[in-house]
mmCIF file of C-alpha atoms in Angstrom:
data_model
loop_
_atom_site.group_PDB
_atom_site.id
_atom_site.type_symbol
_atom_site.label_atom_id
_atom_site.label_comp_id
_atom_site.label_asym_id
_atom_site.label_seq_id
_atom_site.Cartn_x
_atom_site.Cartn_y
_atom_site.Cartn_z
ATOM 1 C CA UNK R 6 37.048 -26.178 49.868
ATOM 2 C CA UNK R 7 35.393 -28.412 52.415
ATOM 3 C CA UNK R 8 36.023 -27.794 56.073
ATOM 4 C CA UNK R 9 36.401 -30.519 58.656
ATOM 5 C CA UNK R 10 32.862 -29.851 59.836
ATOM 6 C CA UNK R 11 31.575 -30.373 56.286
ATOM 7 C CA UNK R 12 33.455 -33.666 55.990
ATOM 8 C CA UNK R 13 32.061 -34.830 59.319
ATOM 9 C CA UNK R 14 28.542 -33.918 58.176
ATOM 10 C CA UNK R 15 29.007 -35.827 54.905
ATOM 11 C CA UNK R 16 30.267 -38.848 56.803
ATOM 12 C CA UNK R 17 27.220 -38.809 59.058
ATOM 13 C CA UNK R 18 24.908 -38.357 56.059
ATOM 14 C CA UNK R 19 26.472 -41.270 54.177
ATOM 15 C CA UNK R 20 26.353 -43.480 57.255
ATOM 16 C CA UNK R 21 22.724 -42.595 57.879
ATOM 17 C CA UNK R 22 21.876 -43.344 54.241
ATOM 18 C CA UNK R 23 23.488 -46.761 54.516
ATOM 19 C CA UNK R 24 21.572 -47.451 57.719
ATOM 20 C CA UNK R 25 18.300 -46.409 56.075
ATOM 21 C CA UNK R 26 18.897 -48.675 53.069
ATOM 22 C CA UNK R 27 19.883 -51.587 55.298
ATOM 23 C CA UNK R 28 16.754 -51.092 57.399
ATOM 24 C CA UNK R 29 14.563 -51.000 54.292
ATOM 25 C CA UNK R 30 16.225 -54.164 52.996
ATOM 26 C CA UNK R 31 15.529 -56.023 56.219
ATOM 27 C CA UNK R 32 11.961 -54.708 56.357
ATOM 28 C CA UNK R 33 11.163 -55.820 52.820
ATOM 29 C CA UNK R 34 12.751 -59.266 53.113
ATOM 30 C CA UNK R 35 10.923 -60.083 56.365
ATOM 31 C CA UNK R 36 7.642 -60.265 54.384
ATOM 32 C CA UNK R 37 5.596 -58.858 57.267
ATOM 33 C CA UNK R 38 4.241 -55.889 55.312
ATOM 34 C CA UNK R 39 1.353 -55.612 52.891
ATOM 35 C CA UNK R 40 1.961 -55.418 49.168
ATOM 36 C CA UNK R 41 1.450 -51.666 49.136
ATOM 37 C CA UNK R 42 3.822 -51.138 52.070
ATOM 38 C CA UNK R 43 6.443 -53.287 50.360
ATOM 39 C CA UNK R 44 6.145 -51.215 47.203
ATOM 40 C CA UNK R 45 6.479 -47.982 49.170
ATOM 41 C CA UNK R 46 9.623 -49.315 50.880
ATOM 42 C CA UNK R 47 11.155 -50.244 47.517
ATOM 43 C CA UNK R 48 10.314 -46.844 46.066
ATOM 44 C CA UNK R 49 11.780 -45.061 49.101
ATOM 45 C CA UNK R 50 15.015 -47.047 48.897
ATOM 46 C CA UNK R 51 15.605 -46.101 45.266
ATOM 47 C CA UNK R 52 14.669 -42.493 45.888
ATOM 48 C CA UNK R 53 17.459 -42.487 48.483
ATOM 49 C CA UNK R 54 19.890 -44.104 46.039
ATOM 50 C CA UNK R 55 19.054 -41.696 43.217
ATOM 51 C CA UNK R 56 20.823 -38.384 42.852
ATOM 52 C CA UNK R 57 23.586 -37.961 45.438
ATOM 53 C CA UNK R 58 22.990 -41.451 46.776
ATOM 54 C CA UNK R 59 24.018 -42.937 43.435
ATOM 55 C CA UNK R 60 27.686 -42.792 44.495
ATOM 56 C CA UNK R 61 27.068 -45.152 47.402
ATOM 57 C CA UNK R 62 28.333 -48.692 46.958
ATOM 58 C CA UNK R 63 25.077 -50.440 47.883
ATOM 59 C CA UNK R 64 23.780 -53.514 46.072
ATOM 60 C CA UNK R 65 20.004 -53.116 45.583
ATOM 61 C CA UNK R 66 19.547 -56.609 44.105
ATOM 62 C CA UNK R 67 17.177 -57.667 46.903
ATOM 63 C CA UNK R 68 14.858 -54.790 46.066
ATOM 64 C CA UNK R 69 14.739 -55.852 42.402
ATOM 65 C CA UNK R 70 13.935 -59.418 43.408
ATOM 66 C CA UNK R 71 11.258 -58.269 45.837
ATOM 67 C CA UNK R 72 9.554 -56.085 43.217
ATOM 68 C CA UNK R 73 9.814 -58.875 40.651
ATOM 69 C CA UNK R 74 8.147 -61.276 43.091
ATOM 70 C CA UNK R 75 5.413 -58.792 44.046
ATOM 71 C CA UNK R 76 4.303 -58.160 40.456
ATOM 72 C CA UNK R 77 2.443 -61.451 40.056
ATOM 73 C CA UNK R 78 0.601 -60.870 43.342
ATOM 74 C CA UNK R 79 -1.243 -57.887 41.856
ATOM 75 C CA UNK R 80 -4.500 -58.230 39.953
ATOM 76 C CA UNK R 81 -7.575 -56.413 38.657
ATOM 77 C CA UNK R 82 -9.333 -56.462 42.038
ATOM 78 C CA UNK R 83 -8.567 -54.180 44.979
ATOM 79 C CA UNK R 84 -4.819 -54.241 44.250
ATOM 80 C CA UNK R 85 -5.234 -52.650 40.835
ATOM 81 C CA UNK R 86 -4.642 -49.207 42.359
ATOM 82 C CA UNK R 87 -1.203 -50.357 43.569
ATOM 83 C CA UNK R 88 -0.056 -50.514 39.954
ATOM 84 C CA UNK R 89 0.704 -46.795 39.966
ATOM 85 C CA UNK R 90 3.309 -47.401 42.715
ATOM 86 C CA UNK R 91 4.779 -50.153 40.537
ATOM 87 C CA UNK R 92 5.040 -47.715 37.627
ATOM 88 C CA UNK R 93 6.945 -45.251 39.814
ATOM 89 C CA UNK R 94 9.282 -47.993 41.016
ATOM 90 C CA UNK R 95 9.973 -49.121 37.454
ATOM 91 C CA UNK R 96 10.829 -45.579 36.458
ATOM 92 C CA UNK R 97 13.382 -45.043 39.238
ATOM 93 C CA UNK R 98 14.728 -48.623 39.304
ATOM 94 C CA UNK R 99 15.111 -49.454 35.616
ATOM 95 C CA UNK R 100 14.707 -46.466 33.316
ATOM 96 C CA UNK R 101 16.758 -43.965 35.328
ATOM 97 C CA UNK R 102 19.337 -46.554 36.416
ATOM 98 C CA UNK R 103 19.681 -48.270 33.033
ATOM 99 C CA UNK R 104 23.468 -48.046 33.227
ATOM 100 C CA UNK R 105 23.382 -50.223 36.361
ATOM 101 C CA UNK R 106 20.831 -52.755 35.079
ATOM 102 C CA UNK R 107 21.821 -55.911 33.202
ATOM 103 C CA UNK R 108 20.078 -57.020 30.031
ATOM 104 C CA UNK R 109 18.862 -60.198 31.744
ATOM 105 C CA UNK R 110 17.166 -58.184 34.463
ATOM 106 C CA UNK R 111 15.555 -55.822 31.970
ATOM 107 C CA UNK R 112 14.186 -58.665 29.822
ATOM 108 C CA UNK R 113 12.840 -60.452 32.897
ATOM 109 C CA UNK R 114 10.892 -57.382 33.936
ATOM 110 C CA UNK R 115 9.550 -56.807 30.410
ATOM 111 C CA UNK R 116 8.266 -60.376 30.282
ATOM 112 C CA UNK R 117 6.697 -60.264 33.748
ATOM 113 C CA UNK R 118 5.068 -56.887 33.056
ATOM 114 C CA UNK R 119 3.638 -58.339 29.870
ATOM 115 C CA UNK R 120 2.236 -61.275 31.842
ATOM 116 C CA UNK R 121 0.759 -58.987 34.493
ATOM 117 C CA UNK R 122 -0.887 -56.749 31.877
ATOM 118 C CA UNK R 123 -3.276 -59.573 30.931
ATOM 119 C CA UNK R 124 -4.685 -59.675 34.498
ATOM 120 C CA UNK R 125 -5.303 -55.985 35.223
ATOM 121 C CA UNK R 126 -7.894 -53.341 34.402
ATOM 122 C CA UNK R 127 -7.435 -51.368 31.168
ATOM 123 C CA UNK R 128 -5.864 -48.299 32.790
ATOM 124 C CA UNK R 129 -3.270 -50.469 34.568
ATOM 125 C CA UNK R 130 -2.675 -52.470 31.390
ATOM 126 C CA UNK R 131 -2.016 -49.285 29.414
ATOM 127 C CA UNK R 132 0.422 -48.082 32.079
ATOM 128 C CA UNK R 133 2.269 -51.419 32.158
ATOM 129 C CA UNK R 134 2.538 -51.550 28.376
ATOM 130 C CA UNK R 135 3.848 -47.974 28.390
ATOM 131 C CA UNK R 136 6.523 -49.084 30.884
ATOM 132 C CA UNK R 137 7.410 -51.978 28.556
ATOM 133 C CA UNK R 138 7.750 -49.449 25.755
ATOM 134 C CA UNK R 139 10.128 -47.338 27.861
ATOM 135 C CA UNK R 140 12.214 -50.429 28.662
ATOM 136 C CA UNK R 141 12.383 -51.449 24.999
ATOM 137 C CA UNK R 142 13.707 -47.981 24.179
ATOM 138 C CA UNK R 143 16.187 -48.018 27.077
ATOM 139 C CA UNK R 144 17.335 -51.585 26.335
ATOM 140 C CA UNK R 145 17.043 -52.083 22.538
ATOM 141 C CA UNK R 146 18.305 -55.679 22.750
ATOM 142 C CA UNK R 147 15.113 -56.619 24.577
ATOM 143 C CA UNK R 148 13.530 -56.822 21.127
ATOM 144 C CA UNK R 149 14.624 -60.471 21.020
ATOM 145 C CA UNK R 150 11.511 -61.110 23.130
ATOM 146 C CA UNK R 151 9.488 -60.249 20.013
ATOM 147 C CA UNK R 152 11.143 -63.029 18.023
ATOM 148 C CA UNK R 153 9.634 -66.425 18.752
ATOM 149 C CA UNK R 154 12.431 -68.186 16.877
ATOM 150 C CA UNK R 155 15.316 -66.829 18.935
ATOM 151 C CA UNK R 156 16.726 -69.278 21.455
ATOM 152 C CA UNK R 157 19.435 -69.035 24.080
ATOM 153 C CA UNK R 158 20.852 -71.362 26.666
ATOM 154 C CA UNK R 159 18.578 -72.855 29.299
ATOM 155 C CA UNK R 160 14.804 -72.920 29.720
ATOM 156 C CA UNK R 161 12.600 -70.008 30.738
ATOM 157 C CA UNK R 162 11.496 -70.363 34.369
ATOM 158 C CA UNK R 163 8.440 -68.148 34.878
ATOM 159 C CA UNK R 164 7.927 -69.274 38.491
ATOM 160 C CA UNK R 165 11.444 -68.248 39.572
ATOM 161 C CA UNK R 166 11.498 -64.952 41.478
ATOM 162 C CA UNK R 167 15.111 -64.147 40.618
ATOM 163 C CA UNK R 168 15.138 -61.931 37.488
ATOM 164 C CA UNK R 169 18.814 -62.593 36.846
ATOM 165 C CA UNK R 170 18.408 -66.373 36.534
ATOM 166 C CA UNK R 171 14.999 -67.076 34.953
ATOM 167 C CA UNK R 172 16.374 -67.190 31.365
ATOM 168 C CA UNK R 173 13.991 -64.645 29.766
ATOM 169 C CA UNK R 174 15.826 -64.891 26.441
ATOM 170 C CA UNK R 175 14.110 -68.239 25.852
ATOM 171 C CA UNK R 176 10.559 -66.908 25.794
ATOM 172 C CA UNK R 177 8.482 -64.436 23.806
ATOM 173 C CA UNK R 178 5.877 -61.773 24.522
ATOM 174 C CA UNK R 179 2.926 -63.890 23.373
ATOM 175 C CA UNK R 180 0.649 -61.792 25.616
ATOM 176 C CA UNK R 181 0.804 -58.988 23.052
ATOM 177 C CA UNK R 182 -1.033 -61.162 20.548
ATOM 178 C CA UNK R 183 -3.821 -61.700 23.082
ATOM 179 C CA UNK R 184 -3.992 -58.011 23.988
ATOM 180 C CA UNK R 185 -4.434 -57.062 20.331
ATOM 181 C CA UNK R 186 -7.981 -58.455 20.722
ATOM 182 C CA UNK R 187 -8.697 -56.493 23.916
ATOM 183 C CA UNK R 188 -11.999 -54.623 24.156
ATOM 184 C CA UNK R 189 -10.253 -51.340 25.062
ATOM 185 C CA UNK R 190 -8.991 -49.517 21.940
ATOM 186 C CA UNK R 191 -5.931 -47.957 23.616
ATOM 187 C CA UNK R 192 -4.798 -51.361 24.920
ATOM 188 C CA UNK R 193 -5.098 -52.758 21.388
ATOM 189 C CA UNK R 194 -3.123 -49.810 20.038
ATOM 190 C CA UNK R 195 -0.277 -50.286 22.535
ATOM 191 C CA UNK R 196 -0.184 -54.057 21.944
ATOM 192 C CA UNK R 197 0.098 -53.595 18.180
ATOM 193 C CA UNK R 198 2.739 -50.903 18.712
ATOM 194 C CA UNK R 199 4.901 -53.119 20.933
ATOM 195 C CA UNK R 200 4.504 -56.175 18.702
ATOM 196 C CA UNK R 201 6.104 -54.139 15.889
ATOM 197 C CA UNK R 202 9.105 -53.231 18.022
ATOM 198 C CA UNK R 203 7.788 -49.957 19.519
ATOM 199 C CA UNK R 204 8.840 -47.725 16.583
ATOM 200 C CA UNK R 205 9.125 -43.989 17.238
ATOM 201 C CA UNK R 206 7.900 -43.052 13.790
ATOM 202 C CA UNK R 207 6.373 -44.548 10.690
ATOM 203 C CA UNK R 208 4.020 -47.482 10.523
ATOM 204 C CA UNK R 209 3.097 -48.854 13.932
ATOM 205 C CA UNK R 210 4.095 -45.739 15.876
ATOM 206 C CA UNK R 211 1.876 -44.171 18.506
ATOM 207 C CA UNK R 212 0.123 -40.847 18.219
ATOM 208 C CA UNK R 213 1.731 -37.838 19.880
ATOM 209 C CA UNK R 214 -1.034 -37.797 22.464
ATOM 210 C CA UNK R 215 -0.014 -41.257 23.700
ATOM 211 C CA UNK R 216 3.740 -41.258 23.105
ATOM 212 C CA UNK R 217 4.356 -38.115 25.174
ATOM 213 C CA UNK R 218 2.409 -39.302 28.190
ATOM 214 C CA UNK R 219 4.233 -41.083 31.003
ATOM 215 C CA UNK R 220 2.995 -44.461 32.293
ATOM 216 C CA UNK R 221 1.658 -42.783 35.434
ATOM 217 C CA UNK R 222 -0.258 -40.185 33.413
ATOM 218 C CA UNK R 223 -1.751 -42.874 31.184
ATOM 219 C CA UNK R 224 -2.812 -44.818 34.272
ATOM 220 C CA UNK R 225 -4.704 -41.761 35.528
ATOM 221 C CA UNK R 226 -6.094 -40.804 32.110
ATOM 222 C CA UNK R 227 -7.881 -44.120 31.612
ATOM 223 C CA UNK R 228 -8.878 -44.724 35.220
ATOM 224 C CA UNK R 229 -12.361 -46.024 36.040
ATOM 225 C CA UNK R 230 -12.651 -44.171 39.346
ATOM 226 C CA UNK R 231 -15.442 -41.906 38.048
ATOM 227 C CA UNK R 232 -17.242 -44.911 36.488
ATOM 228 C CA UNK R 233 -16.837 -43.664 32.914
ATOM 229 C CA UNK R 234 -15.301 -45.391 29.930
ATOM 230 C CA UNK R 235 -12.447 -43.510 28.280
ATOM 231 C CA UNK R 236 -12.650 -43.179 25.322
ATOM 232 C CA UNK R 237 -16.420 -42.913 25.406
ATOM 233 C CA UNK R 238 -18.430 -45.707 23.837
ATOM 234 C CA UNK R 239 -19.990 -44.541 20.583
ATOM 235 C CA UNK R 240 -23.786 -44.544 20.356
ATOM 236 C CA UNK R 241 -25.379 -47.289 18.250
ATOM 237 C CA UNK R 242 -26.087 -46.323 14.663
ATOM 238 C CA UNK R 243 -29.704 -45.653 13.671
ATOM 239 C CA UNK R 244 -29.197 -46.019 9.938
ATOM 240 C CA UNK R 245 -31.902 -48.162 8.383
ATOM 241 C CA UNK R 246 -30.978 -51.134 6.293
ATOM 242 C CA UNK R 247 -30.783 -50.595 2.568
ATOM 243 C CA UNK R 248 -32.077 -54.083 1.870
ATOM 244 C CA UNK R 249 -35.073 -55.862 3.266
ATOM 245 C CA UNK R 250 -35.685 -59.559 3.485
ATOM 246 C CA UNK R 251 -38.880 -60.680 1.768
ATOM 247 C CA UNK R 252 -39.238 -63.868 3.779
ATOM 248 C CA UNK R 253 -39.879 -67.024 1.733
ATOM 249 C CA UNK R 254 -40.749 -65.157 -1.481
ATOM 250 C CA UNK R 255 -38.474 -66.037 -4.400
ATOM 251 C CA UNK R 256 -37.567 -63.662 -7.197
ATOM 252 C CA UNK R 257 -38.364 -66.208 -9.929
ATOM 253 C CA UNK R 258 -42.178 -66.378 -10.180
ATOM 254 C CA UNK R 259 -42.169 -69.794 -11.930
ATOM 255 C CA UNK R 260 -39.965 -71.289 -9.252
ATOM 256 C CA UNK R 261 -42.128 -69.716 -6.562
ATOM 257 C CA UNK R 262 -45.266 -71.385 -7.988
ATOM 258 C CA UNK R 263 -43.475 -74.742 -8.147
ATOM 259 C CA UNK R 264 -42.327 -74.478 -4.544
ATOM 260 C CA UNK R 265 -45.787 -73.438 -3.374
ATOM 261 C CA UNK R 266 -47.433 -76.395 -5.095
ATOM 262 C CA UNK R 267 -44.963 -78.858 -3.607
ATOM 263 C CA UNK R 268 -45.428 -77.482 -0.094
ATOM 264 C CA UNK R 269 -49.235 -77.606 -0.477
ATOM 265 C CA UNK R 270 -49.092 -81.231 -1.589
ATOM 266 C CA UNK R 271 -46.973 -82.135 1.399
ATOM 267 C CA UNK R 272 -49.408 -80.485 3.784
ATOM 268 C CA UNK R 273 -52.366 -82.342 2.246
ATOM 269 C CA UNK R 274 -50.731 -85.768 2.615
ATOM 270 C CA UNK R 275 -49.342 -85.129 6.064
ATOM 271 C CA UNK R 276 -50.850 -87.344 8.777
ATOM 272 C CA UNK R 277 -50.508 -86.053 12.350
ATOM 273 C CA UNK R 278 -48.892 -88.402 14.839
ATOM 274 C CA UNK R 279 -51.161 -90.034 17.385
ATOM 275 C CA UNK R 280 -49.089 -90.758 20.477
ATOM 276 C CA UNK R 281 -52.093 -92.100 22.382
ATOM 277 C CA UNK R 282 -52.585 -94.974 19.949
ATOM 278 C CA UNK R 283 -51.058 -98.255 21.114
ATOM 279 C CA UNK R 284 -48.525 -99.558 18.648
ATOM 280 C CA UNK R 285 -48.099 -103.280 18.236
ATOM 281 C CA UNK R 286 -45.002 -104.995 16.937
#
């Protein structure tokens, strides 16, 4: 049984949590922070709302919109390392809170993550595709993005930074087709896996080594920080050719003699061009 002191402490804790979330909301929407600081604010807000904070009646829609807007501002340059913060935010914002996330919001994030994966380094691309896989498993109806013949109401608005209103049901994950030709073998494997609906078993499924790794772990596994390529590039083969080209020699001896005679006759009758001679018309 709770005492009055316990109730007072809970009231103060709840009030402080609301104040913290409100302060984070204002900080993020003011757009005075760097991309990394914005991502840390978003992650902190959802860490507060997870667990005991889940009972608070706080609308985190602005944080979803801010993360959705920030995604396209990342790239393969110096901001590639910020992708790991994005992966953590996606885990706590979408996967863990799937009961509070609408289908429209989930499809919008899957589409934007797919778009971002074309512009990042391989380790970030693998992590983003792994997050798409987790979202497809958490929201099975997102598989309509794999059907290019499905059509809903409205037109897809890729430039709109409101995930609830960009009509993601009217587009498809065409980026997966491009990524199937990627130079990194793990990226190709994930792209083929997602294009088949991210099956858990059977044809098109991932190996146990990949399927049991989280997006953050995959990001670290295939990182280029130590300047090595993972998996290692195989050494060129030294096997000699079984067949050798014999140049202009033909297998048919009679035909070879005929060709040789014709070429000799052409060389005998050939007159070199004299460009110094004045031509008259």
